[in-house]
Coordinates of C-alpha atoms in Angstrom, one line a residue:
X1 CA -66.5 -19.0 -101.7
X2 CA -65.6 -16.5 -104.4
X3 CA -67.9 -14.0 -102.5
X4 CA -66.2 -14.0 -99.6
X5 CA -62.5 -13.5 -101.6
X6 CA -64.4 -10.4 -103.0
X7 CA -65.0 -9.4 -99.6
X8 CA -61.4 -9.5 -98.7
X9 CA -60.3 -7.4 -101.4
X10 CA -62.5 -4.6 -100.8
X11 CA -60.3 -3.0 -98.1
X12 CA -58.0 -3.0 -100.3
X13 CA -59.4 -1.0 -103.0
X14 CA -61.1 1.5 -100.9
X15 CA -57.4 2.6 -99.4
X16 CA -55.8 2.5 -103.2
X17 CA -58.6 4.9 -104.0
X18 CA -58.0 7.2 -100.5
X19 CA -54.5 7.5 -101.7
X20 CA -55.3 8.2 -105.1
X21 CA -57.7 10.9 -104.2
X22 CA -55.2 12.2 -101.8
X23 CA -51.9 13.1 -103.6
X24 CA -50.9 9.8 -104.5
X25 CA -47.0 8.4 -103.6
X26 CA -44.9 10.6 -101.5
X27 CA -42.0 12.6 -102.9
X28 CA -38.1 12.2 -101.7
X29 CA -37.3 13.8 -99.0
X30 CA -36.5 17.6 -99.6
X31 CA -33.1 19.1 -98.0
X32 CA -33.4 22.1 -95.6
X33 CA -30.1 24.5 -95.0
X34 CA -30.0 26.6 -92.6
X35 CA -28.0 28.5 -89.8
X36 CA -27.8 27.2 -85.9
X37 CA -27.0 30.0 -84.2
X38 CA -28.1 34.1 -85.6
X39 CA -27.9 37.0 -83.8
X40 CA -30.8 38.9 -82.2
X41 CA -32.2 41.2 -85.5
X42 CA -30.1 39.8 -87.9
X43 CA -31.4 38.4 -91.3
X44 CA -30.8 34.7 -92.0
X45 CA -31.6 32.4 -95.2
X46 CA -33.0 29.1 -95.4
X47 CA -33.0 26.9 -98.4
X48 CA -34.8 24.2 -99.2
X49 CA -33.9 22.1 -102.1
X50 CA -35.9 19.5 -103.6
X51 CA -34.3 17.6 -106.3
X52 CA -35.8 14.8 -108.6
X53 CA -39.6 16.7 -108.0
X54 CA -40.8 18.2 -111.3
X55 CA -42.5 21.9 -111.4
X56 CA -44.6 23.0 -110.2
X57 CA -43.5 22.9 -106.7
X58 CA -44.7 24.6 -103.2
X59 CA -42.1 25.0 -101.0
X60 CA -43.6 25.5 -97.0
X61 CA -41.1 26.6 -94.1
X62 CA -42.6 25.4 -91.1
X63 CA -41.6 26.3 -87.3
X64 CA -41.9 23.7 -84.1
X65 CA -44.3 21.5 -86.0
X66 CA -47.1 22.9 -88.2
X67 CA -46.3 26.8 -87.8
X68 CA -46.2 28.0 -91.0
X69 CA -43.8 30.6 -91.4
X70 CA -43.4 31.1 -95.4
X71 CA -44.3 30.0 -98.4
X72 CA -42.6 30.0 -102.0
X73 CA -43.7 28.5 -105.2
X74 CA -41.3 27.3 -108.0
X75 CA -42.9 27.3 -111.5
X76 CA -39.6 26.5 -113.3
X77 CA -37.1 24.1 -113.0
X78 CA -35.1 25.2 -110.2
X79 CA -36.3 22.7 -107.9
X80 CA -35.3 24.9 -104.4
X81 CA -36.4 27.8 -102.4
X82 CA -35.1 30.8 -100.3
X83 CA -36.5 32.0 -97.2
X84 CA -35.0 34.8 -95.7
X85 CA -36.3 35.7 -92.3
X86 CA -35.7 38.7 -89.5
X87 CA -34.2 37.1 -86.5
X88 CA -36.6 37.7 -83.2
X89 CA -36.8 36.8 -80.0
X90 CA -39.6 34.4 -80.5
X91 CA -37.2 33.0 -83.8
X92 CA -35.6 30.2 -81.8
X93 CA -37.3 26.8 -82.7
X94 CA -37.0 24.2 -84.6
X95 CA -37.3 24.2 -88.8
X96 CA -38.5 22.1 -91.7
X97 CA -40.0 22.3 -94.9
X98 CA -42.5 20.5 -97.0
X99 CA -42.6 20.5 -100.5
X100 CA -46.0 19.4 -102.6
X101 CA -45.5 18.5 -106.5
X102 CA -48.5 16.9 -108.1
X103 CA -50.2 16.2 -105.7
X104 CA -47.3 14.4 -103.8
X105 CA -45.8 15.6 -100.5
X106 CA -42.3 15.5 -99.2
X107 CA -40.8 16.7 -95.7
X108 CA -37.1 17.6 -95.0
X109 CA -35.5 17.3 -91.5
X110 CA -35.0 19.4 -88.5
X111 CA -33.0 22.3 -88.0
X112 CA -32.8 23.8 -84.7
X113 CA -31.6 27.4 -84.4
X114 CA -30.6 29.3 -81.3
X115 CA -31.0 33.3 -81.1
X116 CA -27.8 34.6 -79.7
X117 CA -28.1 38.2 -78.1
X118 CA -24.9 40.4 -78.9
X119 CA -23.0 40.3 -75.4
X120 CA -22.2 43.8 -73.8
X121 CA -21.0 46.0 -71.1
X122 CA -18.9 43.3 -69.4
X123 CA -17.6 44.2 -65.9
X124 CA -15.8 42.5 -63.1
X125 CA -17.0 42.1 -59.5
X126 CA -15.6 40.7 -56.5
X127 CA -16.6 39.2 -53.0
X128 CA -15.4 40.8 -50.6
X129 CA -16.3 44.5 -52.1
X130 CA -13.7 46.2 -52.6
X131 CA -11.1 43.6 -53.3
X132 CA -9.1 44.3 -50.5
X133 CA -9.0 41.4 -47.9
X134 CA -6.3 39.5 -46.0
X135 CA -4.2 36.4 -46.8
X136 CA -5.8 33.0 -45.9
X137 CA -9.3 34.2 -47.1
X138 CA -11.6 33.8 -49.5
X139 CA -11.7 35.6 -53.2
X140 CA -14.6 35.2 -56.0
X141 CA -14.0 37.2 -59.0
X142 CA -17.5 37.7 -61.4
X143 CA -17.4 38.3 -64.9
X144 CA -20.9 40.1 -65.5
X145 CA -22.5 41.4 -68.1
X146 CA -25.1 43.6 -68.8
X147 CA -26.8 41.5 -72.0
X148 CA -25.8 38.5 -73.7
X149 CA -26.6 34.9 -74.7
X150 CA -24.5 31.7 -75.2
X151 CA -21.6 33.1 -73.6
X152 CA -17.8 31.6 -73.1
X153 CA -15.2 33.6 -70.6
X154 CA -11.9 34.5 -70.7
X155 CA -9.8 34.9 -67.6
X156 CA -6.6 37.5 -67.4
X157 CA -4.7 37.9 -64.4
X158 CA -1.9 40.6 -64.9
X159 CA -2.6 40.8 -68.4
X160 CA -1.9 36.8 -68.7
X161 CA -4.7 34.6 -69.4
X162 CA -5.7 32.1 -66.5
X163 CA -5.8 28.4 -67.6
X164 CA -6.5 25.2 -65.8
X165 CA -3.0 24.0 -67.8
X166 CA -0.5 22.5 -65.7
X167 CA 2.2 24.2 -67.7
X168 CA 0.5 27.9 -67.3
X169 CA 2.8 30.2 -65.6
X170 CA -0.3 30.9 -63.3
X171 CA -0.9 27.5 -62.5
X172 CA 0.9 27.9 -58.8
X173 CA -1.1 30.5 -57.8
X174 CA -4.0 27.9 -57.9
X175 CA -6.2 30.3 -60.0
X176 CA -9.4 28.2 -61.2
X177 CA -11.8 29.3 -63.4
X178 CA -15.4 27.9 -63.1
X179 CA -17.8 29.6 -65.9
X180 CA -18.4 33.5 -65.5
X181 CA -16.2 33.4 -62.0
X182 CA -12.6 32.5 -60.5
X183 CA -12.7 31.2 -57.2
X184 CA -9.0 31.9 -54.7
X185 CA -10.2 29.6 -51.7
X186 CA -6.7 30.7 -49.7
X187 CA -5.3 34.3 -51.2
X188 CA -1.7 34.7 -50.5
X189 CA 0.3 38.0 -51.6
X190 CA 1.0 36.5 -55.0
X191 CA -2.4 36.5 -55.7
X192 CA -2.7 40.3 -55.2
X193 CA -2.6 42.2 -58.9
X194 CA -5.1 43.0 -61.9
X195 CA -7.7 41.0 -63.0
X196 CA -10.1 41.1 -66.0
X197 CA -12.2 39.1 -68.2
X198 CA -13.4 38.5 -71.9
X199 CA -17.0 37.8 -72.1
X200 CA -17.7 36.5 -75.9
X201 CA -20.0 34.4 -78.3
X202 CA -17.6 32.1 -80.3
X203 CA -19.6 31.7 -84.1
X204 CA -18.2 30.3 -87.3
X205 CA -18.6 33.8 -88.7
X206 CA -19.1 37.1 -87.2
X207 CA -17.6 36.0 -83.5
X208 CA -18.2 39.1 -80.7
X209 CA -16.6 39.8 -77.6
X210 CA -16.8 42.1 -74.9
X211 CA -14.0 43.1 -72.8
X212 CA -14.1 44.7 -69.1
X213 CA -12.0 46.8 -67.1
X214 CA -9.0 46.2 -64.4
X215 CA -9.7 45.6 -61.7
X216 CA -6.8 45.5 -58.4
X217 CA -6.7 42.8 -56.2
X218 CA -4.8 44.0 -52.8
X219 CA -3.8 41.1 -50.1
X220 CA -3.0 42.2 -46.7
X221 CA -0.4 40.7 -44.3
X222 CA -0.8 40.2 -41.2
X223 CA 1.0 41.8 -38.4
X224 CA 4.0 39.8 -36.5
X225 CA 4.5 40.6 -33.1
X226 CA 6.4 43.8 -32.8
X227 CA 10.2 43.8 -31.3
X228 CA 11.3 46.4 -28.8
X229 CA 15.2 48.0 -28.8
X230 CA 16.7 51.3 -27.6
X231 CA 19.7 53.3 -28.3
X232 CA 21.5 56.5 -26.4
X233 CA 23.4 59.7 -27.6
X234 CA 24.9 62.4 -25.4
X235 CA 24.7 66.0 -26.7
X236 CA 26.9 68.1 -24.6
X237 CA 26.4 67.0 -20.8
X238 CA 22.8 65.5 -21.6
X239 CA 21.8 62.3 -22.5
X240 CA 18.6 61.2 -24.7
X241 CA 17.3 58.1 -25.3
X242 CA 15.8 56.8 -28.7
X243 CA 13.1 53.4 -28.3
X244 CA 12.6 51.7 -31.4
X245 CA 9.4 49.5 -32.3
X246 CA 9.3 46.9 -35.6
X247 CA 7.2 44.4 -37.4
X248 CA 9.0 42.7 -39.4
X249 CA 6.2 42.1 -41.7
X250 CA 2.6 43.4 -42.1
X251 CA 0.8 45.7 -44.2
X252 CA 0.6 49.5 -43.4
X253 CA -1.0 51.5 -42.4
X254 CA -0.3 50.4 -38.9
X255 CA -0.6 52.6 -35.7
X256 CA 2.9 52.2 -32.7
X257 CA 2.2 52.8 -29.1
X258 CA 4.4 53.0 -26.8
X259 CA 3.7 52.3 -22.7
X260 CA 6.4 53.4 -20.1
X261 CA 5.3 51.2 -16.7
X262 CA 1.9 50.2 -18.5
X263 CA 1.5 53.7 -19.0
X264 CA 1.1 55.2 -22.7
X265 CA 3.4 57.7 -23.2
X266 CA 3.6 57.9 -27.1
X267 CA 1.7 56.8 -30.7
X268 CA 2.8 56.8 -34.0
X269 CA 0.9 55.8 -37.3
X270 CA 3.0 54.5 -39.9
X271 CA 1.9 54.8 -43.1
X272 CA 4.7 53.6 -45.3
X273 CA 7.0 51.6 -43.0
X274 CA 6.7 48.7 -39.8
X275 CA 9.1 51.1 -37.5
X276 CA 8.0 53.8 -35.2
X277 CA 11.0 55.8 -33.0
X278 CA 10.2 57.2 -29.8
X279 CA 12.3 59.7 -27.5
X280 CA 12.9 58.8 -23.8
X281 CA 14.6 60.4 -21.2
X282 CA 18.2 58.4 -20.2
X283 CA 20.5 58.6 -17.4
X284 CA 23.5 56.1 -17.5
X285 CA 23.7 53.6 -14.7
X286 CA 20.2 54.1 -13.7
X287 CA 17.1 52.1 -14.0
X288 CA 14.5 54.2 -16.3
X289 CA 11.5 51.8 -16.0
X290 CA 10.6 49.0 -18.3
X291 CA 8.6 49.9 -22.1
X292 CA 6.3 47.9 -24.1
X293 CA 5.4 48.8 -27.4
X294 CA 1.9 47.6 -29.1
X295 CA 1.1 47.8 -33.1
X296 CA -2.6 47.7 -34.3
X297 CA -4.1 47.6 -37.8
X298 CA -7.8 47.1 -38.9
X299 CA -7.6 43.3 -37.9
X300 CA -5.0 43.1 -35.5
X301 CA -3.2 44.5 -32.3
X302 CA 0.1 43.0 -30.5
X303 CA 2.0 43.9 -27.9
X304 CA 5.9 43.4 -27.4
X305 CA 7.9 41.9 -24.6
X306 CA 8.6 44.6 -21.8
X307 CA 12.5 45.9 -22.0
X308 CA 14.2 47.4 -18.9
X309 CA 15.9 50.7 -19.7
X310 CA 19.0 50.5 -18.0
X311 CA 22.7 51.6 -19.3
X312 CA 25.1 50.1 -17.9
X313 CA 28.8 51.8 -18.7
X314 CA 31.9 50.1 -20.0
X315 CA 33.9 48.4 -17.0
X316 CA 35.5 45.5 -15.8
X317 CA 38.5 43.8 -17.6
X318 CA 38.4 42.4 -21.1
X319 CA 39.6 38.9 -22.3
X320 CA 40.5 38.0 -25.8
X321 CA 39.4 34.6 -27.1
X322 CA 41.0 33.1 -29.8
X323 CA 40.1 30.1 -32.3
X324 CA 41.8 29.0 -35.4
X325 CA 40.3 28.0 -38.2
X326 CA 41.4 25.2 -41.1
X327 CA 40.7 24.6 -44.7
X328 CA 40.0 21.1 -45.8
X329 CA 43.5 20.2 -46.2
X330 CA 44.2 20.7 -42.5
X331 CA 46.3 23.8 -43.0
X332 CA 45.4 27.5 -40.7
X333 CA 43.4 29.5 -43.0
X334 CA 41.7 31.9 -40.6
X335 CA 41.7 33.0 -36.9
X336 CA 39.1 34.8 -34.9
X337 CA 39.6 36.7 -31.9
X338 CA 36.6 37.7 -29.6
X339 CA 36.7 40.5 -26.8
X340 CA 34.8 39.2 -24.1
X341 CA 33.5 42.0 -22.0
X342 CA 32.1 41.8 -18.5
X343 CA 30.4 45.1 -18.6
X344 CA 28.6 47.3 -20.9
X345 CA 25.3 48.1 -22.7
X346 CA 26.7 49.5 -26.0
X347 CA 30.5 49.3 -26.4
X348 CA 32.9 50.9 -28.8
X349 CA 35.9 48.5 -29.5
X350 CA 39.3 48.9 -30.8
X351 CA 42.3 46.8 -31.3
X352 CA 45.4 46.6 -32.2
X353 CA 48.8 44.5 -33.0
X354 CA 52.1 44.5 -31.1
X355 CA 51.0 48.4 -30.3
X356 CA 49.9 49.6 -33.6
X357 CA 46.5 50.4 -33.4
X358 CA 44.1 48.4 -36.3
X359 CA 41.7 50.9 -37.8
X360 CA 37.7 50.5 -37.3
X361 CA 36.1 50.5 -39.9
X362 CA 33.9 53.6 -38.8
X363 CA 37.2 55.3 -38.9
X364 CA 38.7 54.6 -42.4
X365 CA 40.0 51.7 -43.8
X366 CA 41.9 49.3 -42.1
X367 CA 45.7 49.1 -42.6
X368 CA 46.0 45.3 -42.8
X369 CA 43.8 44.3 -45.6
X370 CA 43.7 41.0 -44.2
X371 CA 41.6 41.8 -41.1
X372 CA 37.9 42.3 -40.9
X373 CA 36.0 43.3 -38.1
X374 CA 32.3 41.6 -37.2
X375 CA 29.7 42.1 -34.5
X376 CA 30.2 45.8 -34.2
X377 CA 33.8 45.5 -33.6
X378 CA 33.5 43.0 -30.8
X379 CA 35.4 39.8 -33.1
X380 CA 38.3 40.3 -35.3
X381 CA 38.6 38.0 -38.2
X382 CA 42.7 37.3 -39.7
X383 CA 41.8 36.5 -42.9
X384 CA 45.2 35.6 -43.9
X385 CA 47.6 34.2 -41.3
X386 CA 51.2 35.1 -42.4
X387 CA 54.4 36.1 -40.6
X388 CA 53.4 39.9 -40.8
X389 CA 50.2 39.2 -39.1
X390 CA 51.7 37.4 -36.0
X391 CA 52.2 39.1 -32.9
X392 CA 50.2 40.6 -29.9
X393 CA 46.9 41.4 -30.1
X394 CA 45.3 43.5 -27.5
X395 CA 41.2 44.6 -27.4
X396 CA 39.8 47.9 -25.5
X397 CA 36.4 49.3 -24.9
X398 CA 34.8 52.1 -24.2
X399 CA 31.1 53.2 -24.2
X400 CA 29.8 54.0 -27.8
X401 CA 27.6 57.1 -26.8
X402 CA 30.4 59.1 -24.6
X403 CA 33.5 59.5 -26.8
X404 CA 34.9 60.9 -23.6
X405 CA 34.6 57.9 -21.6
X406 CA 37.8 56.3 -20.4
X407 CA 38.9 52.9 -22.3
X408 CA 39.6 49.5 -20.9
X409 CA 42.1 47.0 -22.0
X410 CA 42.4 43.4 -22.3
X411 CA 46.2 41.4 -21.9
X412 CA 47.9 40.6 -25.1
X413 CA 47.6 37.7 -26.2
X414 CA 49.7 35.7 -29.0
X415 CA 48.4 34.8 -32.2
X416 CA 51.7 33.3 -34.5
X417 CA 51.3 30.2 -37.5
X418 CA 52.5 27.0 -36.7
X419 CA 54.5 24.8 -38.8
X420 CA 53.2 22.0 -37.1
X421 CA 52.7 19.4 -39.9
X422 CA 48.7 18.0 -39.0
X423 CA 47.1 14.7 -40.6
X424 CA 44.8 14.9 -43.6
X425 CA 42.0 13.0 -43.6
X426 CA 44.0 11.3 -46.4
X427 CA 46.2 10.2 -44.7
X428 CA 44.5 8.9 -41.6
X429 CA 42.4 7.0 -44.5
X430 CA 45.5 5.1 -46.2
X431 CA 47.2 4.4 -42.2
X432 CA 43.4 2.8 -41.6
X433 CA 43.6 0.8 -44.3
X434 CA 47.3 -0.2 -44.3
X435 CA 46.3 -1.7 -40.5
X436 CA 43.5 -3.1 -41.6
X437 CA 45.1 -5.1 -44.1
X438 CA 47.9 -6.0 -42.1
X439 CA 45.5 -7.5 -39.5
X440 CA 43.6 -9.3 -41.8
X441 CA 47.3 -10.6 -43.2
X442 CA 48.5 -11.6 -39.5
X443 CA 45.1 -13.1 -38.6
X444 CA 45.0 -15.4 -41.9
X445 CA 48.9 -16.2 -41.0
X446 CA 47.8 -17.5 -37.2
X447 CA 44.6 -19.7 -38.5
X448 CA 46.6 -21.2 -41.6
X449 CA 49.4 -21.9 -38.8
X450 CA 46.9 -23.3 -36.6
X451 CA 45.6 -25.5 -39.5
X452 CA 49.1 -26.6 -40.0
X453 CA 50.0 -27.9 -36.5
X454 CA 46.9 -29.5 -36.1
X455 CA 47.6 -31.4 -39.3
X456 CA 50.8 -32.3 -37.9
X457 CA 50.0 -33.7 -34.7
X458 CA 47.6 -35.8 -36.6
X459 CA 49.8 -37.4 -38.9
X460 CA 52.4 -37.7 -36.3
X461 CA 49.6 -39.7 -34.1
X462 CA 49.0 -41.9 -37.0
X463 CA 52.3 -42.6 -37.9
X464 CA 53.2 -43.9 -34.4
X465 CA 50.2 -45.9 -34.0
X466 CA 51.5 -47.9 -37.1
X467 CA 54.5 -48.1 -35.9
X468 CA 53.7 -49.5 -32.8
X469 CA 51.5 -52.2 -34.7
X470 CA 54.7 -53.1 -36.7
X471 CA 56.4 -53.6 -33.5
X472 CA 54.2 -55.9 -31.9
X473 CA 54.0 -57.7 -35.0
X474 CA 57.7 -58.5 -35.3
X475 CA 57.8 -59.7 -31.6
X476 CA 55.1 -61.7 -31.6
X477 CA 56.7 -64.0 -34.0
X478 CA 59.9 -64.5 -32.2
X479 CA 58.7 -64.2 -28.7
X480 CA 56.2 -66.0 -26.6
X481 CA 53.8 -63.1 -25.2
X482 CA 53.4 -63.6 -21.3
X483 CA 50.1 -62.2 -20.5
X484 CA 49.6 -59.1 -17.5
X485 CA 49.7 -60.8 -14.2
X486 CA 46.9 -61.4 -12.0
X487 CA 46.3 -58.4 -10.1
X488 CA 47.2 -58.8 -5.7
X489 CA 43.4 -59.4 -5.3
X490 CA 43.1 -62.2 -7.4
X491 CA 46.1 -63.7 -5.7
X492 CA 45.1 -63.5 -2.2
X493 CA 41.7 -64.1 -2.9
X494 CA 42.0 -67.9 -4.6
X495 CA 42.5 -70.9 -2.6
X496 CA 46.3 -72.5 -2.1
X497 CA 44.9 -75.5 -3.4
X498 CA 44.1 -74.1 -6.9
X499 CA 47.9 -73.1 -6.8
X500 CA 49.1 -76.8 -6.6
X501 CA 46.7 -77.8 -8.7
X502 CA 47.7 -75.2 -11.5
X503 CA 51.0 -76.3 -10.5
X504 CA 50.5 -80.1 -11.1
X505 CA 48.7 -78.7 -14.6
X506 CA 52.0 -77.3 -15.4
X507 CA 54.2 -80.3 -14.8
X508 CA 52.3 -83.9 -15.6
X509 CA 55.5 -86.1 -15.2
X510 CA 56.4 -84.8 -11.4
X511 CA 56.9 -87.7 -9.3
X512 CA 56.9 -87.4 -5.3
X513 CA 60.2 -88.7 -3.6
X514 CA 60.3 -90.4 -0.9
X515 CA 61.3 -87.8 1.3
X516 CA 58.6 -85.9 0.1
X517 CA 55.7 -88.5 1.0
X518 CA 57.2 -88.8 4.5
X519 CA 56.9 -84.9 5.1
X520 CA 53.8 -83.3 3.0
X521 CA 54.9 -79.9 3.7
X522 CA 56.7 -80.3 1.1

């Protein structure tokens, strides 16, 4: 038994001997201090501290497991070691230190070092390139660098930072930066402007940044359908026409074309505007044909509606139409007079009051400040109707392109201030409320009267019933009540003998006389 216990203790003794041979008990864990990021070609310092370990100590800096980087010996009681490294591309990895003292050994924790390449050569590229595109298309901007790692990016639009914050002034533009790209799914004219970016590495110390140059984004607007119109003028005895072709929206440069009876007669390149003019031959009163215009850009070609080149001279009998305008308080505020003309493509209008001419704005200041003209002089507004403005108004017209043409004049129309009091909305509301209250009061009175009448009828009927019952009681006390007589049918159907029987019952002491016995019929 004793031999078996000695055999069990033998492995313990062997293990103790091996531990003593290998260096004894382990040291307390040392501490390794070093940077987690470092620029390429820069110098960094790792410090390994082993408090509580007596000298002499041996410090070893290891990388990625057991790869020895540097060794330092501490012969005094400093209990630390400094390792100076120059960062290269292969310097990135995991570092720890190993301390050996008196045959004992201790290992520190791990420090992960990342090698950062300084940023340089930042620029903005676009898709499409160049950054000129029509509204509704997709725009992608990329912040590229020549070299650099561990980068962050900041975008700027017209020198304002682009953020995803709802309070950002650029949020309505829907600019969403993702990494080194800025994407706009459907561009509008609001996205046109200058864009730039900054790429950099943010570190605890010595952060580095690189800015790009601005890139200008242009957004083109699609053209609208062109509108066509024409005018006529007279020089001496000849007439000249001018056709105008205009688009309300679009981005120049564009090219306009003019077609007369489907034949191209002219073209014009508009570099700064969206309008073009074409001269044409014109004769008043004659059909000169149908014209159309077309506008063309690098993405569109649109054609206007056709227009017939016919100039009708002014003629017929004008008529003045009067409409009075009222304020909220139903007082007359102004009047509108329109000159209705049956013939005339380009008329020129003139107005008169009581035979006195009212000057046209093109001829100078109006003699009546309260008068205003609109629609090319066709409409006359009387902004203040006073007694001085009351009177007879006339309108007349002639051809605007020919000052020698004859005038046509309307009949006079009387315009005057009316003193008729009009019912205001407030008065109407008050009257309606009073009428409604009277109607409700009358209805309530009628209902109350009907209820009172019904109560009176019920009370009188009950009173008559009570009086009748009282009279019957008093009558029965003093008189014998004879029942109602039998009906005629009961009298005629009963046998005559029954009558005698009843009679005998009524008079039981009746004794027949001798005469009655002799004559039974009695």
